[in-house]
Structures are given as C-alpha cells and as structure tokens.
mmCIF file of C-alpha atoms in Angstrom:
data_model
loop_
_atom_site.group_PDB
_atom_site.id
_atom_site.type_symbol
_atom_site.label_atom_id
_atom_site.label_comp_id
_atom_site.label_asym_id
_atom_site.label_seq_id
_atom_site.Cartn_x
_atom_site.Cartn_y
_atom_site.Cartn_z
ATOM 1 C CA MET F 18 -124.726 -91.189 -22.188
ATOM 2 C CA GLU F 19 -121.648 -89.581 -23.704
ATOM 3 C CA PHE F 20 -118.412 -91.513 -23.531
ATOM 4 C CA SER F 21 -114.958 -91.844 -25.054
ATOM 5 C CA GLU F 22 -114.182 -94.983 -27.055
ATOM 6 C CA VAL F 23 -110.968 -97.009 -26.840
ATOM 7 C CA GLU F 24 -109.950 -100.601 -27.382
ATOM 8 C CA VAL F 25 -108.389 -101.086 -23.935
ATOM 9 C CA VAL F 26 -108.630 -99.305 -20.590
ATOM 10 C CA VAL F 27 -105.841 -99.882 -18.068
ATOM 11 C CA VAL F 28 -106.857 -99.028 -14.505
ATOM 12 C CA GLY F 29 -103.880 -98.252 -12.280
ATOM 13 C CA ALA F 30 -100.385 -96.964 -13.039
ATOM 14 C CA GLY F 31 -98.261 -98.901 -10.586
ATOM 15 C CA GLN F 32 -95.840 -101.634 -11.605
ATOM 16 C CA ALA F 33 -98.523 -103.833 -13.175
ATOM 17 C CA GLY F 34 -100.339 -101.037 -14.996
ATOM 18 C CA LEU F 35 -97.207 -99.494 -16.473
ATOM 19 C CA SER F 36 -95.938 -102.895 -17.574
ATOM 20 C CA SER F 37 -99.259 -103.531 -19.321
ATOM 21 C CA ALA F 38 -99.179 -100.116 -20.994
ATOM 22 C CA TYR F 39 -95.613 -100.716 -22.187
ATOM 23 C CA HIS F 40 -96.544 -104.029 -23.790
ATOM 24 C CA LEU F 41 -99.686 -102.536 -25.343
ATOM 25 C CA ARG F 42 -97.596 -99.868 -27.010
ATOM 26 C CA ARG F 43 -95.022 -102.383 -28.204
ATOM 27 C CA ALA F 44 -97.845 -104.445 -29.693
ATOM 28 C CA GLY F 45 -98.917 -101.445 -31.768
ATOM 29 C CA TYR F 46 -101.674 -99.925 -29.631
ATOM 30 C CA GLU F 47 -101.380 -96.160 -29.461
ATOM 31 C CA PRO F 48 -101.747 -94.362 -26.091
ATOM 32 C CA GLY F 49 -104.726 -92.016 -26.123
ATOM 33 C CA ARG F 50 -106.122 -93.466 -29.345
ATOM 34 C CA ASP F 51 -106.292 -97.225 -28.771
ATOM 35 C CA PHE F 52 -105.853 -97.384 -25.026
ATOM 36 C CA VAL F 53 -105.898 -95.147 -21.980
ATOM 37 C CA VAL F 54 -104.274 -95.516 -18.555
ATOM 38 C CA LEU F 55 -106.301 -94.163 -15.628
ATOM 39 C CA ASP F 56 -104.669 -93.647 -12.235
ATOM 40 C CA ARG F 57 -106.266 -92.352 -9.044
ATOM 41 C CA SER F 58 -102.974 -91.240 -7.447
ATOM 42 C CA PRO F 59 -101.926 -87.592 -7.589
ATOM 43 C CA ARG F 60 -98.528 -88.304 -9.178
ATOM 44 C CA PRO F 61 -96.456 -91.151 -10.647
ATOM 45 C CA GLY F 62 -95.163 -93.858 -8.358
ATOM 46 C CA GLY F 63 -98.076 -96.177 -7.725
ATOM 47 C CA ALA F 64 -98.379 -97.209 -4.084
ATOM 48 C CA TRP F 65 -94.677 -96.513 -3.582
ATOM 49 C CA GLN F 66 -95.340 -92.778 -3.342
ATOM 50 C CA PHE F 67 -97.234 -93.374 -0.087
ATOM 51 C CA ARG F 68 -94.525 -95.417 1.662
ATOM 52 C CA TRP F 69 -93.191 -94.102 4.958
ATOM 53 C CA PRO F 70 -90.154 -91.786 4.713
ATOM 54 C CA THR F 71 -87.752 -94.067 6.602
ATOM 55 C CA LEU F 72 -88.222 -96.874 4.067
ATOM 56 C CA THR F 73 -85.140 -96.097 2.029
ATOM 57 C CA TYR F 74 -84.497 -97.631 -1.358
ATOM 58 C CA GLY F 75 -81.740 -99.805 0.080
ATOM 59 C CA ARG F 76 -84.262 -101.468 2.408
ATOM 60 C CA VAL F 77 -86.802 -102.274 -0.306
ATOM 61 C CA HIS F 78 -87.294 -106.019 -0.625
ATOM 62 C CA GLY F 79 -87.367 -107.389 -4.168
ATOM 63 C CA MET F 80 -87.990 -104.330 -6.366
ATOM 64 C CA HIS F 81 -87.667 -105.318 -10.036
ATOM 65 C CA SER F 82 -87.263 -102.896 -12.918
ATOM 66 C CA LEU F 83 -90.076 -102.189 -15.340
ATOM 67 C CA PRO F 84 -89.749 -103.724 -18.818
ATOM 68 C CA GLY F 85 -87.656 -101.800 -21.278
ATOM 69 C CA MET F 86 -85.906 -99.469 -18.832
ATOM 70 C CA GLU F 87 -83.676 -100.453 -15.943
ATOM 71 C CA LEU F 88 -83.581 -98.655 -12.622
ATOM 72 C CA THR F 89 -79.869 -98.245 -12.008
ATOM 73 C CA GLY F 90 -77.593 -96.098 -9.888
ATOM 74 C CA ALA F 91 -80.234 -95.173 -7.305
ATOM 75 C CA ASP F 92 -78.980 -93.870 -3.959
ATOM 76 C CA PRO F 93 -79.845 -96.604 -1.413
ATOM 77 C CA HIS F 94 -80.160 -93.957 1.328
ATOM 78 C CA ARG F 95 -82.899 -91.965 -0.404
ATOM 79 C CA PRO F 96 -86.552 -92.652 0.495
ATOM 80 C CA SER F 97 -88.013 -95.352 -1.733
ATOM 81 C CA ALA F 98 -90.988 -93.088 -2.460
ATOM 82 C CA GLU F 99 -88.658 -90.557 -4.093
ATOM 83 C CA VAL F 100 -86.512 -93.066 -5.975
ATOM 84 C CA ILE F 101 -89.319 -95.197 -7.377
ATOM 85 C CA GLY F 102 -91.658 -92.256 -7.889
ATOM 86 C CA GLY F 103 -88.999 -90.535 -9.998
ATOM 87 C CA TYR F 104 -88.304 -93.744 -11.895
ATOM 88 C CA PHE F 105 -91.980 -94.275 -12.710
ATOM 89 C CA ALA F 106 -92.328 -90.651 -13.821
ATOM 90 C CA GLY F 107 -89.360 -91.011 -16.155
ATOM 91 C CA TYR F 108 -90.771 -94.267 -17.487
ATOM 92 C CA GLU F 109 -94.123 -92.693 -18.325
ATOM 93 C CA ARG F 110 -92.337 -89.879 -20.179
ATOM 94 C CA ALA F 111 -89.931 -92.166 -22.014
ATOM 95 C CA PHE F 112 -92.691 -94.312 -23.471
ATOM 96 C CA GLY F 113 -95.266 -91.542 -23.883
ATOM 97 C CA LEU F 114 -97.878 -93.460 -21.913
ATOM 98 C CA ARG F 115 -100.021 -90.351 -21.282
ATOM 99 C CA VAL F 116 -101.382 -91.515 -17.926
ATOM 100 C CA ARG F 117 -104.496 -89.597 -16.876
ATOM 101 C CA ARG F 118 -104.547 -88.638 -13.181
ATOM 102 C CA PRO F 119 -105.985 -88.201 -10.714
ATOM 103 C CA VAL F 120 -108.897 -90.246 -12.049
ATOM 104 C CA ARG F 121 -110.892 -92.490 -9.724
ATOM 105 C CA VAL F 122 -112.786 -95.359 -11.352
ATOM 106 C CA ARG F 123 -116.165 -95.606 -9.653
ATOM 107 C CA ALA F 124 -117.662 -98.619 -11.423
ATOM 108 C CA VAL F 125 -117.317 -100.875 -14.461
ATOM 109 C CA ARG F 126 -120.599 -101.989 -16.033
ATOM 110 C CA GLU F 127 -121.936 -103.709 -19.104
ATOM 111 C CA ALA F 128 -122.524 -101.333 -22.000
ATOM 112 C CA GLY F 129 -125.125 -103.638 -23.589
ATOM 113 C CA ASP F 130 -123.302 -103.950 -26.901
ATOM 114 C CA GLY F 131 -120.471 -106.271 -25.889
ATOM 115 C CA ARG F 132 -118.338 -103.489 -24.490
ATOM 116 C CA LEU F 133 -117.713 -102.305 -20.943
ATOM 117 C CA LEU F 134 -118.408 -98.855 -19.551
ATOM 118 C CA VAL F 135 -115.737 -97.523 -17.205
ATOM 119 C CA GLU F 136 -117.337 -94.817 -15.084
ATOM 120 C CA THR F 137 -115.018 -92.268 -13.454
ATOM 121 C CA GLY F 138 -115.067 -88.831 -11.943
ATOM 122 C CA ALA F 139 -113.525 -87.541 -15.185
ATOM 123 C CA GLY F 140 -115.963 -89.108 -17.625
ATOM 124 C CA VAL F 141 -116.931 -92.498 -19.044
ATOM 125 C CA TRP F 142 -114.906 -94.738 -21.339
ATOM 126 C CA ALA F 143 -116.382 -97.509 -23.490
ATOM 127 C CA THR F 144 -113.852 -100.287 -23.995
ATOM 128 C CA ARG F 145 -113.625 -103.770 -25.441
ATOM 129 C CA VAL F 146 -111.064 -104.919 -22.854
ATOM 130 C CA LEU F 147 -110.222 -103.889 -19.306
ATOM 131 C CA ILE F 148 -106.796 -104.496 -17.754
ATOM 132 C CA ASN F 149 -107.244 -103.964 -14.042
ATOM 133 C CA ALA F 150 -104.040 -103.135 -12.134
ATOM 134 C CA THR F 151 -105.388 -101.484 -8.984
ATOM 135 C CA GLY F 152 -103.270 -103.419 -6.508
ATOM 136 C CA THR F 153 -104.115 -103.435 -2.799
ATOM 137 C CA TRP F 154 -102.839 -100.215 -1.183
ATOM 138 C CA ASP F 155 -106.246 -98.537 -1.219
ATOM 139 C CA ARG F 156 -107.800 -101.367 0.778
ATOM 140 C CA PRO F 157 -105.910 -101.883 4.065
ATOM 141 C CA TYR F 158 -107.089 -104.818 6.150
ATOM 142 C CA TRP F 159 -108.045 -104.083 9.773
ATOM 143 C CA PRO F 160 -108.840 -107.192 11.854
ATOM 144 C CA ARG F 161 -111.794 -106.796 14.188
ATOM 145 C CA VAL F 162 -110.976 -107.515 17.831
ATOM 146 C CA ARG F 163 -113.248 -107.317 20.864
ATOM 147 C CA GLY F 164 -112.909 -103.991 22.654
ATOM 148 C CA GLN F 165 -111.149 -102.272 19.747
ATOM 149 C CA GLU F 166 -113.326 -99.152 19.980
ATOM 150 C CA SER F 167 -112.507 -98.716 23.674
ATOM 151 C CA PHE F 168 -108.767 -98.194 23.189
ATOM 152 C CA ALA F 169 -107.715 -94.809 24.574
ATOM 153 C CA GLY F 170 -104.496 -94.588 22.553
ATOM 154 C CA ARG F 171 -103.738 -94.401 18.857
ATOM 155 C CA GLN F 172 -104.385 -97.100 16.264
ATOM 156 C CA LEU F 173 -102.998 -96.898 12.745
ATOM 157 C CA HIS F 174 -102.373 -99.155 9.792
ATOM 158 C CA THR F 175 -99.209 -99.618 7.751
ATOM 159 C CA SER F 176 -100.878 -97.500 5.063
ATOM 160 C CA ARG F 177 -100.588 -94.502 7.408
ATOM 161 C CA TYR F 178 -97.346 -95.400 9.190
ATOM 162 C CA PRO F 179 -95.367 -92.153 9.662
ATOM 163 C CA GLY F 180 -91.969 -93.548 10.614
ATOM 164 C CA PRO F 181 -90.641 -94.128 14.157
ATOM 165 C CA GLY F 182 -90.451 -90.524 15.404
ATOM 166 C CA PRO F 183 -94.056 -90.126 16.650
ATOM 167 C CA PHE F 184 -93.679 -93.247 18.839
ATOM 168 C CA ALA F 185 -90.791 -91.899 20.931
ATOM 169 C CA GLY F 186 -91.309 -92.747 24.605
ATOM 170 C CA GLU F 187 -94.486 -94.753 23.939
ATOM 171 C CA ARG F 188 -95.477 -98.341 24.646
ATOM 172 C CA VAL F 189 -96.220 -99.811 21.204
ATOM 173 C CA VAL F 190 -97.830 -103.052 20.074
ATOM 174 C CA VAL F 191 -97.075 -104.057 16.470
ATOM 175 C CA VAL F 192 -99.504 -106.579 14.973
ATOM 176 C CA GLY F 193 -98.594 -108.607 11.893
ATOM 177 C CA GLY F 194 -96.296 -111.358 10.699
ATOM 178 C CA GLY F 195 -94.982 -109.878 7.453
ATOM 179 C CA THR F 196 -91.979 -107.875 6.353
ATOM 180 C CA SER F 197 -93.630 -104.502 7.042
ATOM 181 C CA ALA F 198 -94.436 -105.481 10.632
ATOM 182 C CA VAL F 199 -90.824 -106.463 11.269
ATOM 183 C CA GLN F 200 -89.533 -103.258 9.675
ATOM 184 C CA HIS F 201 -91.867 -101.142 11.829
ATOM 185 C CA LEU F 202 -90.866 -103.028 14.960
ATOM 186 C CA LEU F 203 -87.128 -102.685 14.364
ATOM 187 C CA GLU F 204 -87.506 -98.954 13.695
ATOM 188 C CA ILE F 205 -89.770 -98.226 16.637
ATOM 189 C CA ALA F 206 -87.972 -100.285 19.297
ATOM 190 C CA PRO F 207 -84.925 -97.977 19.699
ATOM 191 C CA VAL F 208 -87.116 -94.901 20.413
ATOM 192 C CA ALA F 209 -90.065 -96.462 22.236
ATOM 193 C CA ALA F 210 -90.422 -97.072 25.960
ATOM 194 C CA ALA F 211 -91.465 -100.658 25.208
ATOM 195 C CA THR F 212 -92.600 -102.765 22.251
ATOM 196 C CA ALA F 213 -94.505 -106.004 21.773
ATOM 197 C CA TRP F 214 -94.810 -108.035 18.575
ATOM 198 C CA VAL F 215 -98.047 -109.962 18.023
ATOM 199 C CA THR F 216 -98.846 -112.358 15.177
ATOM 200 C CA ARG F 217 -101.777 -114.670 14.513
ATOM 201 C CA ARG F 218 -99.532 -117.501 13.322
ATOM 202 C CA GLU F 219 -96.011 -118.475 14.318
ATOM 203 C CA PRO F 220 -93.656 -116.599 11.937
ATOM 204 C CA VAL F 221 -91.522 -118.668 9.594
ATOM 205 C CA PHE F 222 -88.000 -117.329 9.110
ATOM 206 C CA THR F 223 -86.002 -118.362 6.061
ATOM 207 C CA GLU F 224 -82.282 -118.248 5.436
ATOM 208 C CA GLY F 225 -80.255 -118.361 2.280
ATOM 209 C CA PRO F 226 -80.958 -116.792 -1.103
ATOM 210 C CA PHE F 227 -84.478 -116.503 -2.441
ATOM 211 C CA ASP F 228 -83.640 -118.172 -5.737
ATOM 212 C CA ALA F 229 -85.769 -118.777 -8.813
ATOM 213 C CA GLY F 230 -86.836 -122.228 -7.669
ATOM 214 C CA ARG F 231 -88.206 -120.972 -4.366
ATOM 215 C CA GLY F 232 -89.915 -118.108 -6.138
ATOM 216 C CA ARG F 233 -91.659 -120.429 -8.598
ATOM 217 C CA SER F 234 -92.839 -122.675 -5.773
ATOM 218 C CA ALA F 235 -94.300 -119.723 -3.878
ATOM 219 C CA VAL F 236 -96.086 -118.347 -6.933
ATOM 220 C CA ALA F 237 -97.494 -121.805 -7.739
ATOM 221 C CA LEU F 238 -99.139 -122.015 -4.315
ATOM 222 C CA VAL F 239 -100.847 -118.647 -4.776
ATOM 223 C CA GLU F 240 -101.803 -119.472 -8.375
ATOM 224 C CA GLU F 241 -103.547 -122.664 -7.275
ATOM 225 C CA ARG F 242 -105.889 -120.670 -5.041
ATOM 226 C CA VAL F 243 -106.990 -118.214 -7.724
ATOM 227 C CA ARG F 244 -107.541 -121.061 -10.211
ATOM 228 C CA ASP F 245 -109.935 -122.505 -7.643
ATOM 229 C CA GLY F 246 -111.778 -119.199 -7.213
ATOM 230 C CA LEU F 247 -110.489 -118.594 -3.677
ATOM 231 C CA PRO F 248 -109.251 -115.252 -2.329
ATOM 232 C CA PRO F 249 -105.530 -114.999 -3.052
ATOM 233 C CA ARG F 250 -102.835 -115.119 -0.432
ATOM 234 C CA SER F 251 -99.880 -112.827 -0.944
ATOM 235 C CA VAL F 252 -96.716 -114.326 -2.392
ATOM 236 C CA VAL F 253 -94.866 -113.129 0.731
ATOM 237 C CA SER F 254 -97.190 -115.135 2.965
ATOM 238 C CA VAL F 255 -95.898 -118.385 1.483
ATOM 239 C CA THR F 256 -92.207 -117.442 1.278
ATOM 240 C CA GLY F 257 -91.583 -116.701 4.953
ATOM 241 C CA LEU F 258 -89.533 -113.867 6.423
ATOM 242 C CA PRO F 259 -86.005 -113.600 4.995
ATOM 243 C CA MET F 260 -83.598 -113.471 7.947
ATOM 244 C CA THR F 261 -81.152 -110.533 8.009
ATOM 245 C CA GLU F 262 -78.309 -109.556 10.332
ATOM 246 C CA GLU F 263 -80.512 -106.841 11.819
ATOM 247 C CA MET F 264 -83.219 -109.390 12.545
ATOM 248 C CA TRP F 265 -80.730 -111.760 14.182
ATOM 249 C CA ARG F 266 -79.666 -108.964 16.513
ATOM 250 C CA ALA F 267 -83.292 -108.128 17.276
ATOM 251 C CA ARG F 268 -83.988 -111.759 18.176
ATOM 252 C CA ASP F 269 -80.970 -111.903 20.448
ATOM 253 C CA SER F 270 -82.019 -108.692 22.228
ATOM 254 C CA GLY F 271 -85.613 -109.864 22.709
ATOM 255 C CA VAL F 272 -87.196 -107.265 20.409
ATOM 256 C CA LEU F 273 -88.193 -109.876 17.839
ATOM 257 C CA ARG F 274 -89.971 -112.094 20.354
ATOM 258 C CA ARG F 275 -93.368 -113.042 19.085
ATOM 259 C CA LEU F 276 -96.554 -113.166 21.170
ATOM 260 C CA PRO F 277 -99.744 -114.909 20.004
ATOM 261 C CA MET F 278 -102.730 -112.825 18.964
ATOM 262 C CA PHE F 279 -104.432 -111.163 21.929
ATOM 263 C CA ASP F 280 -108.079 -111.857 22.740
ATOM 264 C CA ARG F 281 -109.271 -108.333 23.485
ATOM 265 C CA ILE F 282 -108.287 -104.684 23.495
ATOM 266 C CA THR F 283 -108.812 -102.568 26.606
ATOM 267 C CA PRO F 284 -108.587 -98.795 27.061
ATOM 268 C CA GLY F 285 -104.998 -99.201 28.238
ATOM 269 C CA GLY F 286 -103.653 -102.024 26.109
ATOM 270 C CA VAL F 287 -104.260 -105.632 25.085
ATOM 271 C CA GLU F 288 -105.143 -108.780 27.040
ATOM 272 C CA TRP F 289 -105.147 -112.547 26.608
ATOM 273 C CA ASP F 290 -107.611 -115.020 28.074
ATOM 274 C CA ASP F 291 -104.820 -116.677 30.061
ATOM 275 C CA GLY F 292 -104.436 -113.520 32.156
ATOM 276 C CA ARG F 293 -101.508 -111.894 30.372
ATOM 277 C CA SER F 294 -101.687 -108.228 29.402
ATOM 278 C CA VAL F 295 -99.510 -105.604 27.730
ATOM 279 C CA ALA F 296 -99.948 -101.873 28.290
ATOM 280 C CA ALA F 297 -99.968 -99.788 25.107
ATOM 281 C CA ASP F 298 -100.131 -96.172 23.976
ATOM 282 C CA SER F 299 -100.251 -97.115 20.290
ATOM 283 C CA ILE F 300 -101.205 -100.165 18.216
ATOM 284 C CA VAL F 301 -99.718 -100.485 14.732
ATOM 285 C CA TRP F 302 -101.715 -102.822 12.490
ATOM 286 C CA ALA F 303 -99.267 -104.196 9.890
ATOM 287 C CA THR F 304 -101.921 -106.681 8.835
ATOM 288 C CA GLY F 305 -101.744 -106.379 5.096
ATOM 289 C CA PHE F 306 -104.157 -105.419 2.356
ATOM 290 C CA ARG F 307 -106.912 -106.866 0.208
ATOM 291 C CA PRO F 308 -107.308 -106.470 -3.582
ATOM 292 C CA ALA F 309 -108.987 -103.155 -4.454
ATOM 293 C CA LEU F 310 -111.698 -104.489 -6.772
ATOM 294 C CA GLY F 311 -114.865 -102.793 -5.522
ATOM 295 C CA HIS F 312 -115.372 -100.980 -8.829
ATOM 296 C CA LEU F 313 -115.785 -104.370 -10.555
ATOM 297 C CA ALA F 314 -118.678 -105.423 -8.284
ATOM 298 C CA PRO F 315 -121.414 -104.652 -10.893
ATOM 299 C CA LEU F 316 -119.947 -107.386 -13.117
ATOM 300 C CA ARG F 317 -120.428 -110.135 -10.479
ATOM 301 C CA LEU F 318 -117.070 -111.805 -11.063
ATOM 302 C CA ARG F 319 -116.648 -113.477 -7.678
ATOM 303 C CA GLU F 320 -117.014 -117.218 -7.152
ATOM 304 C CA PRO F 321 -118.818 -118.863 -4.214
ATOM 305 C CA GLY F 322 -115.416 -119.258 -2.518
ATOM 306 C CA GLY F 323 -115.066 -115.486 -2.348
ATOM 307 C CA GLY F 324 -112.341 -115.037 -4.926
ATOM 308 C CA ILE F 325 -112.216 -114.490 -8.681
ATOM 309 C CA ARG F 326 -111.389 -117.577 -10.731
ATOM 310 C CA MET F 327 -108.449 -116.887 -13.009
ATOM 311 C CA ASP F 328 -106.873 -118.490 -16.072
ATOM 312 C CA GLY F 329 -103.516 -116.760 -16.169
ATOM 313 C CA THR F 330 -104.431 -113.070 -16.069
ATOM 314 C CA ARG F 331 -107.868 -113.632 -17.620
ATOM 315 C CA VAL F 332 -111.023 -113.690 -15.512
ATOM 316 C CA VAL F 333 -112.776 -116.977 -16.280
ATOM 317 C CA ARG F 334 -116.261 -115.465 -15.974
ATOM 318 C CA ASP F 335 -115.422 -112.646 -18.413
ATOM 319 C CA PRO F 336 -112.533 -112.953 -20.912
ATOM 320 C CA ARG F 337 -112.668 -109.203 -21.584
ATOM 321 C CA ILE F 338 -111.193 -108.567 -18.149
ATOM 322 C CA HIS F 339 -107.617 -109.187 -17.063
ATOM 323 C CA LEU F 340 -106.298 -108.782 -13.535
ATOM 324 C CA VAL F 341 -102.589 -107.976 -13.289
ATOM 325 C CA GLY F 342 -100.923 -107.526 -9.925
ATOM 326 C CA TYR F 343 -103.537 -109.903 -8.482
ATOM 327 C CA GLY F 344 -102.763 -113.192 -6.766
ATOM 328 C CA PRO F 345 -99.609 -114.777 -8.207
ATOM 329 C CA SER F 346 -98.685 -111.583 -10.069
ATOM 330 C CA ALA F 347 -98.820 -109.388 -6.931
ATOM 331 C CA SER F 348 -95.021 -109.285 -6.611
ATOM 332 C CA THR F 349 -93.070 -106.714 -8.606
ATOM 333 C CA VAL F 350 -91.486 -109.319 -10.880
ATOM 334 C CA GLY F 351 -94.827 -111.109 -11.256
ATOM 335 C CA ALA F 352 -96.605 -107.893 -12.194
ATOM 336 C CA GLY F 353 -94.170 -107.265 -15.024
ATOM 337 C CA ARG F 354 -94.638 -110.720 -16.481
ATOM 338 C CA ALA F 355 -98.401 -110.538 -16.057
ATOM 339 C CA GLY F 356 -98.562 -107.316 -18.063
ATOM 340 C CA ARG F 357 -96.912 -109.041 -21.011
ATOM 341 C CA ALA F 358 -99.175 -112.084 -20.707
ATOM 342 C CA ALA F 359 -102.308 -109.937 -20.509
ATOM 343 C CA VAL F 360 -101.404 -108.001 -23.645
ATOM 344 C CA ARG F 361 -100.713 -111.223 -25.537
ATOM 345 C CA ALA F 362 -104.239 -112.367 -24.649
ATOM 346 C CA VAL F 363 -105.678 -108.951 -25.521
ATOM 347 C CA ARG F 364 -104.116 -109.121 -28.959
ATOM 348 C CA ASP F 365 -105.508 -112.612 -29.473
ATOM 349 C CA LEU F 366 -108.979 -111.332 -28.575
ATOM 350 C CA LEU F 367 -108.933 -108.041 -30.481
ATOM 351 C CA GLY F 368 -106.607 -108.873 -33.333
ATOM 352 C CA HIS F 369 -103.533 -106.913 -34.349
ATOM 353 C CA PRO F 370 -103.818 -103.137 -34.368
ATOM 354 C CA SER F 371 -102.462 -101.109 -37.262
ATOM 355 C CA GLY F 372 -98.712 -101.671 -37.430
ATOM 356 C CA SER F 373 -96.860 -104.729 -36.196
ATOM 357 C CA GLU F 374 -94.835 -105.360 -33.060
ATOM 358 C CA GLN F 375 -91.284 -104.113 -33.340
ATOM 359 C CA SER F 376 -88.175 -105.658 -31.910
ATOM 360 C CA PRO F 377 -86.634 -103.822 -28.931
ATOM 361 C CA GLY F 378 -83.756 -102.603 -31.046
ATOM 362 C CA GLU F 379 -86.057 -100.991 -33.613
ATOM 363 C CA SER F 380 -88.625 -99.490 -31.274
ATOM 364 C CA PRO F 381 -88.451 -95.688 -31.004
ATOM 365 C CA VAL F 382 -89.822 -95.851 -27.489
ATOM 366 C CA ASN F 383 -86.879 -98.014 -26.456
ATOM 367 C CA VAL F 384 -84.526 -95.399 -27.846
ATOM 368 C CA MET F 385 -86.309 -92.779 -25.713
ATOM 369 C CA ALA F 386 -86.046 -95.043 -22.696
ATOM 370 C CA GLU F 387 -82.291 -95.466 -23.124
ATOM 371 C CA LYS F 388 -81.842 -91.694 -23.253
ATOM 372 C CA THR F 389 -84.025 -91.184 -20.173
ATOM 373 C CA ALA F 390 -82.264 -93.888 -18.172
ATOM 374 C CA ALA F 391 -78.869 -92.369 -19.005
ATOM 375 C CA ARG F 392 -79.761 -88.958 -17.544
#
C-alpha cells in the first residue's frame, strides 16, 4: 500500500482542529511536512458554514476566538456562517495551515509498525499521532418514536433547518430542550399558524451571567463522564438555558410553554397516552448530535459503558490518539484549550521537532495573523 508519511494527522478543521494545528505549528511542526489537516467540508468554517441563514452573528451563543487571532469588528446582523466562515478562512491563510479539503476520512487502522493508517478518499496517511477534531455536526441524533414513519407532513433536523420562511402558515411541533430548539421556536412562531414545544425533560432556565465559576462546574460534570468511559453529555446540557428578554416575552405570550414528550406520531400530528393530541404539518427535531467517530471504529476504543475513556484529551486505550472537541472540550472555548493540551502531550510523546517553540512576539505566523486581522 502506498501512503504519505507525517508525524501527526489532524482530522477536522473546525474550532478544535484549527486550534490544534496552530499549536502544532507554534511547537515547531511544519504544515505539510510534519503534520497535515484533513477536512471533509467544502470550504473553511467547520460546522458553522452549515448553520441556518437567520442565525446571525449577534445571536451566536458563546463564540470564542481562535488562538493567536481575535475575531473583532464583525457585523452582528450578518449570518454567522458568513462571519465565522470568513474568519476561519483568514485564520488558515494567516498561519499557513494548508488544510486539505474536501477529504473524507473513511477509517483509521493499525499500520502494524506502531503507526496508524488514515484511509481517505484522497489517499492514505501513515502517522504516529492522530488528533481527532470531527465534532458532531455530521451525526445528527433522531429519536425513534412509535408511528414516526406514518407522519404525512415534513420532518427535519436542526442540521437541515432552513430558517422560518418555509413554515409560514403551518402547524409546527419543535422537539428539543436546548438553545437551538428555542431559537427555532421563537423564529417560527410569528409566521406559523400554530406551534408546540416538546421536551423530554423539564427545561432549566438560568439567569445572570455565565461566569467562569459556572463554566468550570459545567465542564467538570461532563469531564467526569468521559473519565468513566461513558458517552459524553454536552456542556450546554448541564448549564441550562440562559434566559433572555426575548424568551421572557415568549413565555408571557405562551409560545415558550413546554409540553412533555409525546408517546406516538400519527399521520396528522402527535399524541399522548392521556388523550391529548396536537395537529402538525411539520416536526422539527432539535434533538442534538452525537460525536462523529465512526472512522475510529476499527481501533476498538469504546468502553463497556459506550463511551471512550479519556485522560485529558488522550484516549486511555491508545495514547497515540487525542480527541479535541469531545466531551468537556465540545464548547468553543474548551476546544481551543484542548488543542493546546493535545499538542503538549504530542510533543511529550514524539519529542521536539527541529526548531524550538517561539514566543508569540517572535513568531512570524503571529505577525501574519496581526496583518490579516487588521484588514
């Protein structure tokens, strides 16, 4: 088998992947020679490029800048896909990360000589370390409900949400207890004939600032699960829904009135065992995502509990593999920190590459970043 040889392969060029690539370069690893970044998306922007057009940058919750280059002066009224996609593209150029796309990783297997083989539609790479930053967007979660196939209307997931326009005049059921579900509901309600909001658990609304202490507590809860080899919960699931003025108004008007999860779907809507029913033309499943890790299946990394046991970013079963943007590092700020931590561990495993790490003030890539950010 013919393959290309590198020290590190980074899979994914979203927030976590770009952060990892940045720290690899700062540590002295050269893009294209020592490491390669593979991304399945058609253009820069990670999962942000697929967000619905009405999600403007001003409505994005908790977007943190990538290391080494701030995102400043963005128009809050522009679609987040455009703003963040442009920012990621500029970041890749500024640091010369040479992301290869679109490249889909099909499988990661043992090479037989201590290395890993990363099999893709564009060739095979042999690597000593894999930094996996594939996120969750490619694996939307659809709950299975009795009668789902009989529904005569339209069903779609957040991953294919088109904005509120197509729901004008319809009766719409929105399923999900997270931020995306609430955003969809508040957008759809003014144009729809009727809406209903359904969640499996009673939503928890929070008020006041989401400060560092609350953030650390939330991350610690998620981190405990992955240390125990259990499937991770999202950080958002343990922080609650931050209450806004728009949400207060929606509660007062009855739009943000939660119903428990229905028991079955019928051709014309949804029903509960207690006799209640809601007619529907469309069901929007804002039910979240699962980690996109199918390409790692040949390595048998999962624990009996269904998750992957982690020590920081390192997979306990295989120290050559780091997961960034997984579990406690799934938030944008967490992904940035995880990229730095993963590269520190990579350097400990592989040793220092030629050249030593430079300070930010001396690094030529930081000079390029400052020029790019100023444009």
